[in-house]
Coordinates of C-alpha atoms in Angstrom, one line a residue:
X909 CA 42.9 24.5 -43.6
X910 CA 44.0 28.2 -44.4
X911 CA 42.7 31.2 -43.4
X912 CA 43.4 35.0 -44.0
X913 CA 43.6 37.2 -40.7
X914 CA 42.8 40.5 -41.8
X915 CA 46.0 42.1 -40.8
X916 CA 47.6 39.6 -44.6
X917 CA 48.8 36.9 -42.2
X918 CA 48.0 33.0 -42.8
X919 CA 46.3 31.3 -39.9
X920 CA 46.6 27.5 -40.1
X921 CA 44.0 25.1 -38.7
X922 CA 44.6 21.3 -38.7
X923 CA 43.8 18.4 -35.8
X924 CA 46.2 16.3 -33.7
X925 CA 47.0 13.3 -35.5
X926 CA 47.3 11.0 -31.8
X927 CA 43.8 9.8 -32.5
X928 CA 45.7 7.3 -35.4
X929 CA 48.7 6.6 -33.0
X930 CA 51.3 5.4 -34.8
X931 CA 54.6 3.0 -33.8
X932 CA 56.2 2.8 -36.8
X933 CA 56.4 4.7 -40.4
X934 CA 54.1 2.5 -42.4
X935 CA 51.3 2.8 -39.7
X936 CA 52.2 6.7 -39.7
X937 CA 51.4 7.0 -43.9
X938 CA 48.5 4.3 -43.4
X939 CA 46.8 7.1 -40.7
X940 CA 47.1 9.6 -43.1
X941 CA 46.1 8.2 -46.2
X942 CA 43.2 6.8 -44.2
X943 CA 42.0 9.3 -42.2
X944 CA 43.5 12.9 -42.8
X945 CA 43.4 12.4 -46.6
X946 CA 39.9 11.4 -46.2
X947 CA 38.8 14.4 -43.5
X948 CA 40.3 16.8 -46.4
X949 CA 38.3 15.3 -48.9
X950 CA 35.0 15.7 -46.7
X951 CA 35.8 19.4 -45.7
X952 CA 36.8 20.0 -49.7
X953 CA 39.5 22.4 -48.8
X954 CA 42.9 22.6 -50.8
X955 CA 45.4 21.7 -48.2
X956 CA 44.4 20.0 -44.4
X957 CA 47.0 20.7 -41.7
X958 CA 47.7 17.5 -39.7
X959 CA 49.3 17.8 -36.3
X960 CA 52.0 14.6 -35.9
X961 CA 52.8 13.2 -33.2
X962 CA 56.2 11.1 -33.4
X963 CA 56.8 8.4 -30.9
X964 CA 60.9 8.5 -30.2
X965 CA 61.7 6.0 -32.3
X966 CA 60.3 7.2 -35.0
X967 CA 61.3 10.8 -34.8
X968 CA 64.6 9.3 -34.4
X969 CA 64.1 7.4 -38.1
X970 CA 62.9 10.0 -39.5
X971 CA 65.5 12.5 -38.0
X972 CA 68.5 10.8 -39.7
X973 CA 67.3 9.0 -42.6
X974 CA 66.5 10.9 -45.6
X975 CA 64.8 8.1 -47.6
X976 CA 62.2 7.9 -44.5
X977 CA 61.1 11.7 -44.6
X978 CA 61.0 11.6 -48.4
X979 CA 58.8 8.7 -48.1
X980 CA 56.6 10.9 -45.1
X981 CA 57.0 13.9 -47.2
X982 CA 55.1 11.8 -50.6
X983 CA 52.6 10.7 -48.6
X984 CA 51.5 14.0 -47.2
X985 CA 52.1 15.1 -50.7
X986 CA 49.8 12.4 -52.0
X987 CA 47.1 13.4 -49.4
X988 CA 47.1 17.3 -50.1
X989 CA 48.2 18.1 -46.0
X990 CA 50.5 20.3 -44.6
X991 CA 52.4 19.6 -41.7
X992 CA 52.8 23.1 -39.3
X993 CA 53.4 21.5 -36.0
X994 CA 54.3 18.5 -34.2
X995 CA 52.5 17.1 -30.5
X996 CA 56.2 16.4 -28.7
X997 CA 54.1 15.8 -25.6
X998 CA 53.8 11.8 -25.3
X999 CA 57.8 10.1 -25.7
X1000 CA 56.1 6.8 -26.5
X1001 CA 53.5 4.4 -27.5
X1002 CA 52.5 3.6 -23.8
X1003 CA 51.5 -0.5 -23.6
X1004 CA 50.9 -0.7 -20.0
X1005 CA 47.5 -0.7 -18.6
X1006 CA 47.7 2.3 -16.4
X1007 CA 49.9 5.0 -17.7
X1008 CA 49.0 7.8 -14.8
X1009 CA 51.8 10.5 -14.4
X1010 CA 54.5 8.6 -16.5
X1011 CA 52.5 10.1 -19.5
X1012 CA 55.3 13.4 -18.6
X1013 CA 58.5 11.1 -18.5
X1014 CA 61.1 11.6 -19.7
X1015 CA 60.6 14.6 -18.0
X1016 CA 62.8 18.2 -18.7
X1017 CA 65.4 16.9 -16.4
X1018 CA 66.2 13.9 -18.5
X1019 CA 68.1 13.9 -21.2
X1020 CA 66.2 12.0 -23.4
X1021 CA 63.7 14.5 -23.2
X1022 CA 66.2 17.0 -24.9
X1023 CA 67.5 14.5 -27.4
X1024 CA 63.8 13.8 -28.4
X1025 CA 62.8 17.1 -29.0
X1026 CA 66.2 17.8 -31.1
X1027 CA 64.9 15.3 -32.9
X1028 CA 61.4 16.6 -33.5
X1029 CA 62.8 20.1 -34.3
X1030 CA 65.2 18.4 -37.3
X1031 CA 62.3 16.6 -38.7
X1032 CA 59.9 19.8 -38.5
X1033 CA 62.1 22.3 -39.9
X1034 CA 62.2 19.6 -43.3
X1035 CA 58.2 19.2 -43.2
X1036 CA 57.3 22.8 -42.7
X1037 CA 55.7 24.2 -45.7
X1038 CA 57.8 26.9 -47.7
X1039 CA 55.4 29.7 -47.3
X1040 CA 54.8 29.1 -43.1
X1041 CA 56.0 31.9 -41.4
X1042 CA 57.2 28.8 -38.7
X1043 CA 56.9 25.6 -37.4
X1044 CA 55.7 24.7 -33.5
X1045 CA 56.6 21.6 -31.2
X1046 CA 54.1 21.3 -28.2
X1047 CA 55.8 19.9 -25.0
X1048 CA 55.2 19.0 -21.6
X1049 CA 54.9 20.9 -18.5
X1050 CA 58.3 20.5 -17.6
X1051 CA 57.4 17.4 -15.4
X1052 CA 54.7 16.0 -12.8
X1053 CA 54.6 18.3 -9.7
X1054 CA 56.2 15.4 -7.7
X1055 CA 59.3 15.0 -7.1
X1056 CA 60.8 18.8 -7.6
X1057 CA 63.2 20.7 -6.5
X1058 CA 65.7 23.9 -7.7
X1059 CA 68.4 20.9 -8.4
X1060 CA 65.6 19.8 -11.0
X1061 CA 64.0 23.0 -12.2
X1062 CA 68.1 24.2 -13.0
X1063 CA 68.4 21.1 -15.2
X1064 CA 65.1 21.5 -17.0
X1065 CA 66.6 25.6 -17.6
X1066 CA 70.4 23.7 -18.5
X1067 CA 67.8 21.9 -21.4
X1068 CA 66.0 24.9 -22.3
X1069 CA 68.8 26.5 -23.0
X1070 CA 69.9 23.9 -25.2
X1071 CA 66.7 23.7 -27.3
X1072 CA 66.5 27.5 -27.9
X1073 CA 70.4 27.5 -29.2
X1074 CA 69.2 24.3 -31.5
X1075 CA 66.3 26.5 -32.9
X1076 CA 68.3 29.7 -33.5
X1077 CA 71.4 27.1 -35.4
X1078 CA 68.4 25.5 -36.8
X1079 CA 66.8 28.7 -38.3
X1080 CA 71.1 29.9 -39.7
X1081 CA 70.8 26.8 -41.3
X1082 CA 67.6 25.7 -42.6
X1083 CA 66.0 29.2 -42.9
X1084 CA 63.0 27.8 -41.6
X1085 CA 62.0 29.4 -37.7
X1086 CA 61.1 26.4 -35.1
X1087 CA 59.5 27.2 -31.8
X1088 CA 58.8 25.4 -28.8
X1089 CA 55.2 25.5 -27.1
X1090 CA 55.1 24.7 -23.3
X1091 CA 51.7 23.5 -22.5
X1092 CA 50.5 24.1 -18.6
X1093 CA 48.6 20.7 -17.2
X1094 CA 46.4 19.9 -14.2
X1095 CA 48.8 18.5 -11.9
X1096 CA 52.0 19.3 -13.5
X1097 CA 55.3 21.6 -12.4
X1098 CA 53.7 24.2 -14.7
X1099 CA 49.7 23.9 -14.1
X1100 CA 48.8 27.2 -14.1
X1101 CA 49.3 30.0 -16.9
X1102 CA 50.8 32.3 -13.9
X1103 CA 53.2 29.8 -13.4
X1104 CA 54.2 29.5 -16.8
X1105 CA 54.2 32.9 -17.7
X1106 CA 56.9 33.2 -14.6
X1107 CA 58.9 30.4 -15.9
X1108 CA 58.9 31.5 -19.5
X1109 CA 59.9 35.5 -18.7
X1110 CA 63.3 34.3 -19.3
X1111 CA 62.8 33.3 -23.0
X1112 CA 60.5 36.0 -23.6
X1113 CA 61.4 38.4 -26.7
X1114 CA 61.5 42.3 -25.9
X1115 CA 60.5 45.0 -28.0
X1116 CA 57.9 43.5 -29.9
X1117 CA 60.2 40.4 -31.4
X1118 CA 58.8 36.9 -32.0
X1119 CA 60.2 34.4 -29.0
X1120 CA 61.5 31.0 -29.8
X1121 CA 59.9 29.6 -26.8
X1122 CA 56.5 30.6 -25.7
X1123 CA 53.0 29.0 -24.3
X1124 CA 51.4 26.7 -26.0
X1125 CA 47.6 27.1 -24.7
X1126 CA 45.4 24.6 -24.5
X1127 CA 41.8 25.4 -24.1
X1128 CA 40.7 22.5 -22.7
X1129 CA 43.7 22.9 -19.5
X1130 CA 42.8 26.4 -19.0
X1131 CA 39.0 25.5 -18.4
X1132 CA 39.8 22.7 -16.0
X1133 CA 41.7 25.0 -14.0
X1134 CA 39.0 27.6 -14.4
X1135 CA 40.8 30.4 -14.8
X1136 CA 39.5 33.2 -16.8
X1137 CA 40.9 33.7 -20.2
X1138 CA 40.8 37.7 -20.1
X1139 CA 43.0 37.4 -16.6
X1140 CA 45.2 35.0 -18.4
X1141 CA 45.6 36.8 -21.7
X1142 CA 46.1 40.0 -19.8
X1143 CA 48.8 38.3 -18.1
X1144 CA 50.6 37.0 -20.7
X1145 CA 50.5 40.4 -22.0
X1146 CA 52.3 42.1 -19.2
X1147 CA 54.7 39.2 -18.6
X1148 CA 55.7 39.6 -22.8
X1149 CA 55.2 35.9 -23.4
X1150 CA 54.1 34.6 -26.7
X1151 CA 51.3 32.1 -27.4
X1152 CA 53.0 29.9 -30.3
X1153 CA 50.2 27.8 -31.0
X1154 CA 46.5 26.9 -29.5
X1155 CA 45.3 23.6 -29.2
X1156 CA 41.1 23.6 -29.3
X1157 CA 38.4 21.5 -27.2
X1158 CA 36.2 21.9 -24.0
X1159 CA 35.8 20.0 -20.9
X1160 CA 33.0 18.7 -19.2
X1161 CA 31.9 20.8 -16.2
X1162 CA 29.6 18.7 -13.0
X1163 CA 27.6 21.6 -12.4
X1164 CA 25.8 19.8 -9.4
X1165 CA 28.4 17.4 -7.8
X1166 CA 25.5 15.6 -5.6
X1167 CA 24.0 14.7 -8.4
X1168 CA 24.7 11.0 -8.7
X1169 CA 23.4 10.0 -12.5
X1170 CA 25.3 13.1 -13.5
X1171 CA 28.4 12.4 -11.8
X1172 CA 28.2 8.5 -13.1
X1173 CA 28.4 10.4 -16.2
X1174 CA 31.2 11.8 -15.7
X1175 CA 33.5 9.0 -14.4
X1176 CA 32.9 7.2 -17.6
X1177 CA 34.4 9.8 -19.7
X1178 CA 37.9 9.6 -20.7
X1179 CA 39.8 6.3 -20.0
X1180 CA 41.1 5.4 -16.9
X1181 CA 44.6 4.7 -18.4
X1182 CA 45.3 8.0 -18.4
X1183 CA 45.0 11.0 -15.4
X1184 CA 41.6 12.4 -16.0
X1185 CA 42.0 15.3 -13.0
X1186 CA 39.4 17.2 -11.4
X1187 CA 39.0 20.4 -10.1
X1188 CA 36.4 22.4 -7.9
X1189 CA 35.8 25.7 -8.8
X1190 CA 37.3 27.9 -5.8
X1191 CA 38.6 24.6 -4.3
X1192 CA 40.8 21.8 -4.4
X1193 CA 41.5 19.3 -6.8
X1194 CA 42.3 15.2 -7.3
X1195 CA 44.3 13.8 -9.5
X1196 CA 42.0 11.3 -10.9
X1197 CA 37.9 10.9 -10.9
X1198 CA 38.6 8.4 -9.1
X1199 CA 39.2 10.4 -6.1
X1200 CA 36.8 12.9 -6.2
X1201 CA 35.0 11.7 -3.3
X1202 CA 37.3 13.7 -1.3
X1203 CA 36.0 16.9 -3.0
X1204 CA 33.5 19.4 -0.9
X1205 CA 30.7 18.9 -3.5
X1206 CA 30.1 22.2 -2.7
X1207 CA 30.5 23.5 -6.3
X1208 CA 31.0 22.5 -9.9
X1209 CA 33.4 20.2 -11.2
X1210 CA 35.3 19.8 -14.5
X1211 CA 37.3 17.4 -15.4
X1212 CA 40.6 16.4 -18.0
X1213 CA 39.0 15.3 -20.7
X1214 CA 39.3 16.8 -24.1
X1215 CA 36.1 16.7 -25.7
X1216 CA 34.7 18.1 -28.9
X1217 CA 33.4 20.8 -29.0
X1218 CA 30.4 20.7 -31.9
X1219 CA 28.3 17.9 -30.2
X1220 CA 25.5 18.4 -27.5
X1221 CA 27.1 18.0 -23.8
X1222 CA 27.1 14.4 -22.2
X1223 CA 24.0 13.9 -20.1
X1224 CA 23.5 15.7 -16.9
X1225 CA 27.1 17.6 -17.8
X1226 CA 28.0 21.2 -19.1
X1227 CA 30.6 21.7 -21.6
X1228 CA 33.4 25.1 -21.7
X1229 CA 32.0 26.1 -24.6
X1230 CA 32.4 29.8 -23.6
X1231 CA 36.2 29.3 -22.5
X1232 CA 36.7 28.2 -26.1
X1233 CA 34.9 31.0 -28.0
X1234 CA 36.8 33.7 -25.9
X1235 CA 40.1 31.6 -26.3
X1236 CA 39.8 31.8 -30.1
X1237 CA 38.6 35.3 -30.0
X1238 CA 41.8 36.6 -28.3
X1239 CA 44.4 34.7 -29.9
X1240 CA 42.9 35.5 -33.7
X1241 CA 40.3 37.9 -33.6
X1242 CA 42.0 40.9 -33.1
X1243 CA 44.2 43.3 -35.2
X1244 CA 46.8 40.9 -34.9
X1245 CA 46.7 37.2 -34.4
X1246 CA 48.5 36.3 -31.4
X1247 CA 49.5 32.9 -32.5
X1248 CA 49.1 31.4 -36.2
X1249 CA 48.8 27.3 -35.3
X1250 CA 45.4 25.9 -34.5
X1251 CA 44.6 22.9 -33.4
X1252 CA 41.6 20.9 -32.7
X1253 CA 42.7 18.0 -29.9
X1254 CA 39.8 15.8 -29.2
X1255 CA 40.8 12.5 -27.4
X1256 CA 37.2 10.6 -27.0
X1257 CA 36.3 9.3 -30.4
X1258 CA 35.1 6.2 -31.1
X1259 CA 37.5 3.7 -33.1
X1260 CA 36.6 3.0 -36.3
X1261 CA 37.8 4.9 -39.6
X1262 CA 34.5 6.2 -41.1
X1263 CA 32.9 7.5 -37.9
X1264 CA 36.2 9.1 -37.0
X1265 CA 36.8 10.8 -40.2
X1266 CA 33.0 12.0 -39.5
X1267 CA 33.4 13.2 -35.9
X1268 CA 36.9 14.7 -37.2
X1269 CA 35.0 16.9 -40.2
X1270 CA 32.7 17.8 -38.2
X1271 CA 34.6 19.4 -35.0
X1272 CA 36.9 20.8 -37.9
X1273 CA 33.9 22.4 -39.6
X1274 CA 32.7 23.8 -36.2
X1275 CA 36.3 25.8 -35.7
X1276 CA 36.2 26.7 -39.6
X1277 CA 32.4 28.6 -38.7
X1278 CA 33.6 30.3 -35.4
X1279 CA 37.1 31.3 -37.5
X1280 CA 35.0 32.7 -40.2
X1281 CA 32.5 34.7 -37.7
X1282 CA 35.3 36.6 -36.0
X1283 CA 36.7 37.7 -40.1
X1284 CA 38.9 35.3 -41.3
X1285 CA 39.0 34.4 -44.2
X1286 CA 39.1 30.8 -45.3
X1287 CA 41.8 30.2 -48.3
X1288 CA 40.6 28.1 -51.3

């Protein structure tokens, strides 16, 4: 979906395509045509944005062989969607039955990291639709917090480095602007937005200009680590650090950690094949449910789980509405919007292709509402 912000820019709106995982090409196109082409259909809107998310191999595939993005390119044709930005987060399609903190590997000190998101950037800058002012690549954290060091945190700058003098060859040659989005995550090098913003001053752009690297903020993160989105758009304000996309859920809060239904609850959200951290407010954290027995207890919990925002709150749990609506008011409710990608990144629905085209229209139709009450307007 499209929207005007009032200041003539175009605001896009689409959803992470990693609730269709796909392996290889054909299962890529088979997601699309589907799900997303069926989620545009129910919203009735000209054009759907579709976030992608391109295990290695197949950004590799699609990266050097021109008869597989032409066939990628028909199908999102075919479907009426756009494609704006790319989830570079995940490497692969993880088969084992804990994934845990190899979700971040390759990490930035890897090369294959760098090789991967050369790849994504390639593929991206053939995609992006003429008339978007750029495209955006979401990435991790740098790496899990454990093992780290300055020998690691100068390779992962040695790679920056290397992506941001891709993007600007990219842009000499393409004409089309690519930026990089660097998420923060519970548990990661880069968990807070503090700690971002410190690690990102370097690629920040001065006097007013657009960066090729930036944040990529993620509702759902910020709320876990409750910190307080008028502290942490402040921040990025003084530190000069853009926000080149926003990706769009809430987590469930534990208001009352002795409560034991509530906090049964809670454990069963999410799937224990990936982290689902928790954090106390004013306290420490774990690094999965699992552990939260070592918490105090002494005040609320929330938990890693990206969840959607337009249904009621799981039993006995709160949801971060509230983090959300002030999110989306600062980044596009102002004179300016401070990013132009939107992205709703819900993790917890139910398999099945009608009831997750549903849950999909509807969470979409909830961010299209809230967009429209703070002025946009939606583009038929």
């Amino acid at each position: 979906m499209r929207f005007r912000h009032r200041d003539g820019s175009i605001v896009h709106l689409g959803y992470c395509a990693t609730v269709h995982p796909a392996g290889e090409l054909h299962e890529l196109i088979a997601g699309l045509d589907d799900c997303a082409g069926a989620v545009r259909a129910a919203l009735d809107v000209p054009v759907l944005g579709v976030g992608l998310w391109l295990p290695h191999r197949l950004a590799d595939r699609l990266a050097n062989s021109p008869a597989s993005l032409s066939k990628l390119r028909r199908s999102l044709h075919r479907n009426r969607l756009e494609v704006v930005t790319l989830n570079g987060t995940p490497h692969s399609l993880f088969t084992d039955k804990v994934v845990g903190s190899k979700l971040y590997c390759p990490d930035w000190t890897d090369p294959e990291r760098l090789r991967y998101t050369l790849d994504l950037v390639d593929v991206l800058a053939e995609l992006l639709p003429a008339d978007a002012s750029y495209g955006s690549i979401s990435t991790v954290p740098l790496a899990w917090r454990v093992p780290w060091s300055k020998t690691r945190n100068r390779a992962a700058r040695e790679a920056f480095d290397r992506v941001e003098q891709h993007l600007a060859r990219t842009e000499t040659r393409t004409g089309r602007t690519i930026r990089l989005a660097v998420e923060t995550e519970p548990g990661c090098v880069l968990e807070m937005v503090g700690q971002a913003a410190a690690w990102l001053d370097r690629y920040s752009s001065p006097y007013g200009g657009t960066s090729r690297i930036g944040l990529g903020l993620d509702a759902c993160h910020l709320a876990v680590q409750f910190e307080e989105p008028a502290d942490v758009f402040q921040m990025l304000w003084r530190a000069g650090v853009d926000v080149v996309k926003g990706r769009l859920s809430v987590a469930p809060t534990l208001v009352d950690p002795s409560d034991a239904a509530a906090r049964y609850v809670l454990t069963q959200l999410g799937t224990p094949k990936y982290l689902r951290q928790v954090r106390e407010w004013s306290g420490p954290g774990v690094d999965d449910v699992a552990q939260a027995y070592e918490l105090s207890g002494h005040a609320a919990w929330r938990m890693h789980t990206h969840l959607p925002a337009y249904a009621a709150p799981p039993d006995g749990l709160s949801v971060t509405t509230g983090v959300l609506d002030e999110c989306l008011t600062r980044l596009v409710g102002g004179g300016h919007p401070l990013t132009q990608h939107l992205e709703s990144e819900v993790y917890v629905w139910p398999r099945g292709r009608q009831s997750l085209v549903k849950r999909i229209t509807k969470e979409l139709t909830w961010l299209r509402d809230r967009l429209t009450d703070l002025g946009l307007d939606e583009i038929h």
